[in-house]
Coordinates of C-alpha atoms in Angstrom, one line a residue:
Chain A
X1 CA -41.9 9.5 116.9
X2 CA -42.2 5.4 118.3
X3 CA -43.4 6.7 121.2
X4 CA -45.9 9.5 120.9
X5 CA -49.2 8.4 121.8
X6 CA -52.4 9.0 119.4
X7 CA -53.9 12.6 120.9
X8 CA -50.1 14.0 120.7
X9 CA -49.9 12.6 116.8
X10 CA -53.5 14.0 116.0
X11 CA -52.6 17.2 117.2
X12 CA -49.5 17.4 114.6
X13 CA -51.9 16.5 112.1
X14 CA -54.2 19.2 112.8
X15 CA -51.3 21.3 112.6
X16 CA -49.6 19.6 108.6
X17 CA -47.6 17.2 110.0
X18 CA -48.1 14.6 107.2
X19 CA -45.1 12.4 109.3
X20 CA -47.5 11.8 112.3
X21 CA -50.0 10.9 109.5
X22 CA -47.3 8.2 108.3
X23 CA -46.9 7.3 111.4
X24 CA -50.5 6.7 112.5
X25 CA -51.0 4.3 109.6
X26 CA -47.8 2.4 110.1
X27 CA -49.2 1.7 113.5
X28 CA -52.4 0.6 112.9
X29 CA -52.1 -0.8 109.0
X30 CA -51.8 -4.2 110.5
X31 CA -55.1 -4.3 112.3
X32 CA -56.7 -2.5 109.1
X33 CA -55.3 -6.1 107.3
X34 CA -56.7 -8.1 109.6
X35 CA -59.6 -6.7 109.3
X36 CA -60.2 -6.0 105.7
X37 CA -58.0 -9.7 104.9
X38 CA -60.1 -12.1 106.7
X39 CA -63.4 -10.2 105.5
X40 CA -62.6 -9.8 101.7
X41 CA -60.2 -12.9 101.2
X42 CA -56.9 -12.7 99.5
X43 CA -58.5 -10.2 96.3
X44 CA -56.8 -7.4 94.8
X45 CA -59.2 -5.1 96.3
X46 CA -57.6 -5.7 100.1
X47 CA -55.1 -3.1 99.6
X48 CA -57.1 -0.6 97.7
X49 CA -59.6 -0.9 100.6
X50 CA -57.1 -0.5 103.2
X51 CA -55.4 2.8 101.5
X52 CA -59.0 3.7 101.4
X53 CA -59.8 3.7 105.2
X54 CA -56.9 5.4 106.0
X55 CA -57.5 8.1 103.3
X56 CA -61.2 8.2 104.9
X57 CA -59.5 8.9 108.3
X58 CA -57.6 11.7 107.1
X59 CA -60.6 13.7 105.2
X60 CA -62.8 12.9 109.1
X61 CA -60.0 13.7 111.0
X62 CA -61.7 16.6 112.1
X63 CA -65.2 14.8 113.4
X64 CA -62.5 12.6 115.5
X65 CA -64.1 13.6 119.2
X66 CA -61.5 10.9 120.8
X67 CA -64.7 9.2 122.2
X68 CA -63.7 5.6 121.3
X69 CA -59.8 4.9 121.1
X70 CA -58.4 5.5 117.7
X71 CA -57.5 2.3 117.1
X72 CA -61.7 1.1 117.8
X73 CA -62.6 4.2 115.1
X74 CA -60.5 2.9 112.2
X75 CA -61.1 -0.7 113.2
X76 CA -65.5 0.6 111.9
X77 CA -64.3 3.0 108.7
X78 CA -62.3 -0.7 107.7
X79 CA -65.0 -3.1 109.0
X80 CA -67.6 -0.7 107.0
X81 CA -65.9 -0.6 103.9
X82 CA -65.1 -3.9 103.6
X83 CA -69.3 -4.6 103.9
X84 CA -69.3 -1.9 101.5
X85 CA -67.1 -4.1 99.5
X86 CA -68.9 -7.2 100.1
X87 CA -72.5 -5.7 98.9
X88 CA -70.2 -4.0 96.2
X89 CA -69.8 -7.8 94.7
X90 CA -72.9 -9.3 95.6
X91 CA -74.1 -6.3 93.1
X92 CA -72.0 -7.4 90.5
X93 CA -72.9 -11.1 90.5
X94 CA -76.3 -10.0 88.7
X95 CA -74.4 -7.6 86.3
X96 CA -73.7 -10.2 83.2
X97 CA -70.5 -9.7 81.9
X98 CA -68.7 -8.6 84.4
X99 CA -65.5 -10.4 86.1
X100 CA -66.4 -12.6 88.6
X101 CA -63.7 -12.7 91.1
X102 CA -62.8 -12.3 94.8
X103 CA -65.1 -14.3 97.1
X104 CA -66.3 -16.5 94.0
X105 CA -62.4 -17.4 93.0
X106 CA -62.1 -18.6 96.8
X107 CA -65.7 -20.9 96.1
X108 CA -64.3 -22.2 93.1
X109 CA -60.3 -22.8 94.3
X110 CA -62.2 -24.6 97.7
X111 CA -63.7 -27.1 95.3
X112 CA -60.5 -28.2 93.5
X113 CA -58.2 -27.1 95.2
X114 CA -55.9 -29.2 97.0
X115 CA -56.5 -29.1 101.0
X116 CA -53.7 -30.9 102.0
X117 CA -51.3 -28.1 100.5
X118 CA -53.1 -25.8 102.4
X119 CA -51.8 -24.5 106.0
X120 CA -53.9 -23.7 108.9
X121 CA -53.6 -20.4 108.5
X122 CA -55.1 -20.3 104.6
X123 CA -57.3 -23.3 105.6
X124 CA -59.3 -21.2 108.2
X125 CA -59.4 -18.1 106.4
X126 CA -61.3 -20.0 103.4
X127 CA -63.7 -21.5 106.7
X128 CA -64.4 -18.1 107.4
X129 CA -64.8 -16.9 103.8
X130 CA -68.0 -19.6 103.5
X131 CA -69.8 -17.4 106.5
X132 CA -72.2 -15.2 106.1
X133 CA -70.6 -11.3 105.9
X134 CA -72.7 -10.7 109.6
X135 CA -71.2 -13.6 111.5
X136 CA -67.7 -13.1 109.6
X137 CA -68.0 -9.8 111.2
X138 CA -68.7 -11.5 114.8
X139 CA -66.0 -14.0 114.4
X140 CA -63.5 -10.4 113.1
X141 CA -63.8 -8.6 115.8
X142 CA -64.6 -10.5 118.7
X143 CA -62.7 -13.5 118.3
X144 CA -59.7 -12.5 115.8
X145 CA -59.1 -8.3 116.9
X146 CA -60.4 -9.6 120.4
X147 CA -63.1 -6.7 121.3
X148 CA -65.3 -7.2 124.3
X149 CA -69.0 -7.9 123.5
X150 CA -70.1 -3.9 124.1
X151 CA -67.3 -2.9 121.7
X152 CA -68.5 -4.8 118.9
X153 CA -71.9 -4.0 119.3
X154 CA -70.8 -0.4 119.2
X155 CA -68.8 -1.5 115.9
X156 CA -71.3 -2.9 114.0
X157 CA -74.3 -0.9 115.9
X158 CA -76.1 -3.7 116.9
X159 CA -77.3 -4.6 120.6
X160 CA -75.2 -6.3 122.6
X161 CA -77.8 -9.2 122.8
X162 CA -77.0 -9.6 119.0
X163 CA -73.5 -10.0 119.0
X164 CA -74.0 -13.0 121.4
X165 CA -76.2 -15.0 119.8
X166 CA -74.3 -14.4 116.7
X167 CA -71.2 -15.3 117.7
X168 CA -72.6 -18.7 119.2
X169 CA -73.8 -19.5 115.6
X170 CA -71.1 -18.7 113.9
X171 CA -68.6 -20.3 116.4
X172 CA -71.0 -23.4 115.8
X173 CA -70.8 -23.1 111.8
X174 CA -67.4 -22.4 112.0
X175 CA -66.3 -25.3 114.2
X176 CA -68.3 -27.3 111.5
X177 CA -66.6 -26.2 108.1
X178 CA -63.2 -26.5 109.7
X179 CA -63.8 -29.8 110.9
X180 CA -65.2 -31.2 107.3
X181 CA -62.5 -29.4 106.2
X182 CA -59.7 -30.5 108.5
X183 CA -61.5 -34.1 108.3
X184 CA -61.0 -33.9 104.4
X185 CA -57.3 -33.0 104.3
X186 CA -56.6 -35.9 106.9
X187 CA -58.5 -38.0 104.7
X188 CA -56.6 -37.2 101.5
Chain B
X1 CA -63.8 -29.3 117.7
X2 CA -63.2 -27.3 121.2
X3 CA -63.6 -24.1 121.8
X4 CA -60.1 -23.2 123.4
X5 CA -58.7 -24.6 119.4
X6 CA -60.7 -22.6 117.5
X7 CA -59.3 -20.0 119.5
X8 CA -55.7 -20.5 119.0
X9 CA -56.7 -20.9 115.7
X10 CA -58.4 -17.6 115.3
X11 CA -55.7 -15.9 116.6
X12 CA -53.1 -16.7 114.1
X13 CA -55.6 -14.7 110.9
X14 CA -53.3 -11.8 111.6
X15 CA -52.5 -10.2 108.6
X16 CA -50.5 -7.4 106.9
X17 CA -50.6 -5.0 103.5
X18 CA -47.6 -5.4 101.0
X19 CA -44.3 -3.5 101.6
X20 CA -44.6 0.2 101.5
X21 CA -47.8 0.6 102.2
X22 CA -47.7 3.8 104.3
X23 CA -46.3 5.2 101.2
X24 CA -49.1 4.3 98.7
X25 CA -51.3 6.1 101.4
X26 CA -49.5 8.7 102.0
X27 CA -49.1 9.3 97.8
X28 CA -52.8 8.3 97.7
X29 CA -53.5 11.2 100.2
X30 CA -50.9 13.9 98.2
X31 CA -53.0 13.1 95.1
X32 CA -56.1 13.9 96.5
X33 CA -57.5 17.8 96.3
X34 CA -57.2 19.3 99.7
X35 CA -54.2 17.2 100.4
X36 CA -52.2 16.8 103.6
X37 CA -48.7 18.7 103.7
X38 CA -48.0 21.8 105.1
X39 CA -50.3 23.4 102.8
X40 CA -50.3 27.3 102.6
X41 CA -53.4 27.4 104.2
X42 CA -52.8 25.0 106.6
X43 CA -49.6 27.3 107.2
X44 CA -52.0 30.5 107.2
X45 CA -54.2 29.0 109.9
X46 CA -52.0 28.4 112.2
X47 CA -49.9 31.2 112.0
X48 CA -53.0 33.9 111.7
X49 CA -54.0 34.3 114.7
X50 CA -50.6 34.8 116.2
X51 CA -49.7 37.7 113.2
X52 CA -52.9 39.1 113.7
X53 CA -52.5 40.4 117.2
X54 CA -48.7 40.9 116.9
X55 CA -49.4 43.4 114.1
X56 CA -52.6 45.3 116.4
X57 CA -50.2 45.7 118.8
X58 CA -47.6 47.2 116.4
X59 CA -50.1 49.6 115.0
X60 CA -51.4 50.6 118.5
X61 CA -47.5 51.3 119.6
X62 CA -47.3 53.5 116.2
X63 CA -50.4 55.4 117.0
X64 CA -49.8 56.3 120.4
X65 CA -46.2 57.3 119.7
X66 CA -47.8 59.6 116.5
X67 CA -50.1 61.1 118.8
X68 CA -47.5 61.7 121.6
X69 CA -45.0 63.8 118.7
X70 CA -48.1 65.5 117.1
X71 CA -50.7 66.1 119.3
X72 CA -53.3 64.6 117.2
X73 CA -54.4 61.3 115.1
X74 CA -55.4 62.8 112.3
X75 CA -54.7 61.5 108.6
X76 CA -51.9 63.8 107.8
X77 CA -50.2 62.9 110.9
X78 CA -50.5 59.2 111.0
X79 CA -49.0 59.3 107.1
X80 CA -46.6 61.7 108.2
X81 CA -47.6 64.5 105.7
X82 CA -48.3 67.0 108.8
X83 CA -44.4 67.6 109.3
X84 CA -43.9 67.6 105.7
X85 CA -46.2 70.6 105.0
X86 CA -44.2 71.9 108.5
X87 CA -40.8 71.9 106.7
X88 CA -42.5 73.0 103.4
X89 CA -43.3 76.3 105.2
X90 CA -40.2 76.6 106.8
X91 CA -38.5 76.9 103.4
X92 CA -38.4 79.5 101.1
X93 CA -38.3 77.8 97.6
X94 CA -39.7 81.1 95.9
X95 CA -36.0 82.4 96.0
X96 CA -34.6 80.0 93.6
X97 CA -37.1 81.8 91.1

């Protein structure tokens, strides 16, 4: 089924395939992780969001017009609910009592944790993790899944003008907490 | 920092789920109301349209060859009891009295 492209898969969906179903998300789980990874951090809740977007894809399967590639229309259901997710904590933070975890753990590791264990890879991530959930989104999509600036405005349905000057400021605050960071780890 | 290293940076935060995800989402979506395999209604859907005019032209076929042997379409002879009441007339079970 490797080579079936996404309207011949959709179509044996319509009809009960659940295999082209299983296929659809093996092809497309890895951008879903991408996504949902470097907006949430390395929580729990990543892989309970991800079977989530692709569980939302099945039950709006039917609204699917094929206007935007597939690939673009899962790439919103996982960039939404990973906001969802986002405001999700942010709500919780004024709930006493509750466990604080997620994006707070990754404040509290950066403090004491040990940079010069860290790799790139990790080292960034936590960089993007301090930005604001908007320009996080910027920096996702445009610079990491590598959508043009129309796409992403269409994404996160905001004008085109937007995207730009949000993607200069967090490229700018980005540059900044990798270098302190970067600077830190040399230091050490 | 340049631009061009943040990029090759950026470009390395791909990421995946844990093994076997596909099949946490694919139980996810069998434990779900409504849920994805060849349901019998998904089955019925597909296949209704298809019986549907299969069997009208089964039941047109029967009619018209009705009408051809009996010369009508009335009740009795589209349920056949017209050549019954025929043959019922034909014999004389009053003798075996």
């Amino acid at each position: 089924m490797k080579d079936f492209d996404d309207n011949i898969l959709l179509a044996k969906i319509k009809n009960g395939d659940s295999a082209a179903f299983k296929h659809i998300v093996g092809k497309y789980e890895s951008k879903v992780a991408t996504v949902i990874r470097n907006m949430l951090g390395n929580t729990s809740e990543v892989d309970d969001v991800g079977q989530e977007v692709f569980i939302r894809l099945y039950k709006s399967l039917d609204k699917y017009r094929g206007e935007a590639a597939l690939g673009t229309y899962i790439t919103r259901i996982a960039m939404n609910l990973s906001l969802n997710e986002i405001k999700k904590r942010k709500r919780k933070r004024w709930i006493p009592f509750t466990r604080k975890d997620s994006a707070d753990a990754w404040d509290i590791e950066d403090k004491s944790a040990d940079l010069s264990r860290l790799d790139d890879k990790d080292l960034v991530q936590r960089a993007i993790l301090r930005l604001k959930e908007n320009y996080r989104a910027i920096i996702v999509l445009r610079m990491i899944e590598g959508y043009s600036v129309k796409e992403t405005a269409e994404l996160l349905k905001i004008p085109q003008g937007t995207v730009l000057s949000r993607q200069s400021r967090a490229t700018e605050q980005l540059k900044q907490i990798l270098e302190n960071k970067m600077s830190y780890r040399h230091g050490e | 920092m340049e631009n061009k290293e943040l990029q090759q940076l950026l470009e390395n935060q791909k990421y995946s789920f844990k093994p076997y995800f596909s099949d946490r989402v694919m139980a996810g979506l069998e434990a779900m109301p409504g849920k994805l395999e060849n349901s019998f209604e998904k089955a019925l859907d597909f296949l209704f349209p298809k019986l549907s005019f299969g069997s009208m032209a089964v039941v047109a076929l029967l009619l018209a060859g009705t009408y051809i042997s009996t010369g009508n379409l009335d009740l009795d002879s589209i349920t056949g009891v017209y050549s019954l009441e025929n043959q019922w007339y034909e014999t004389d079970y009053f003798d075996l009295f």
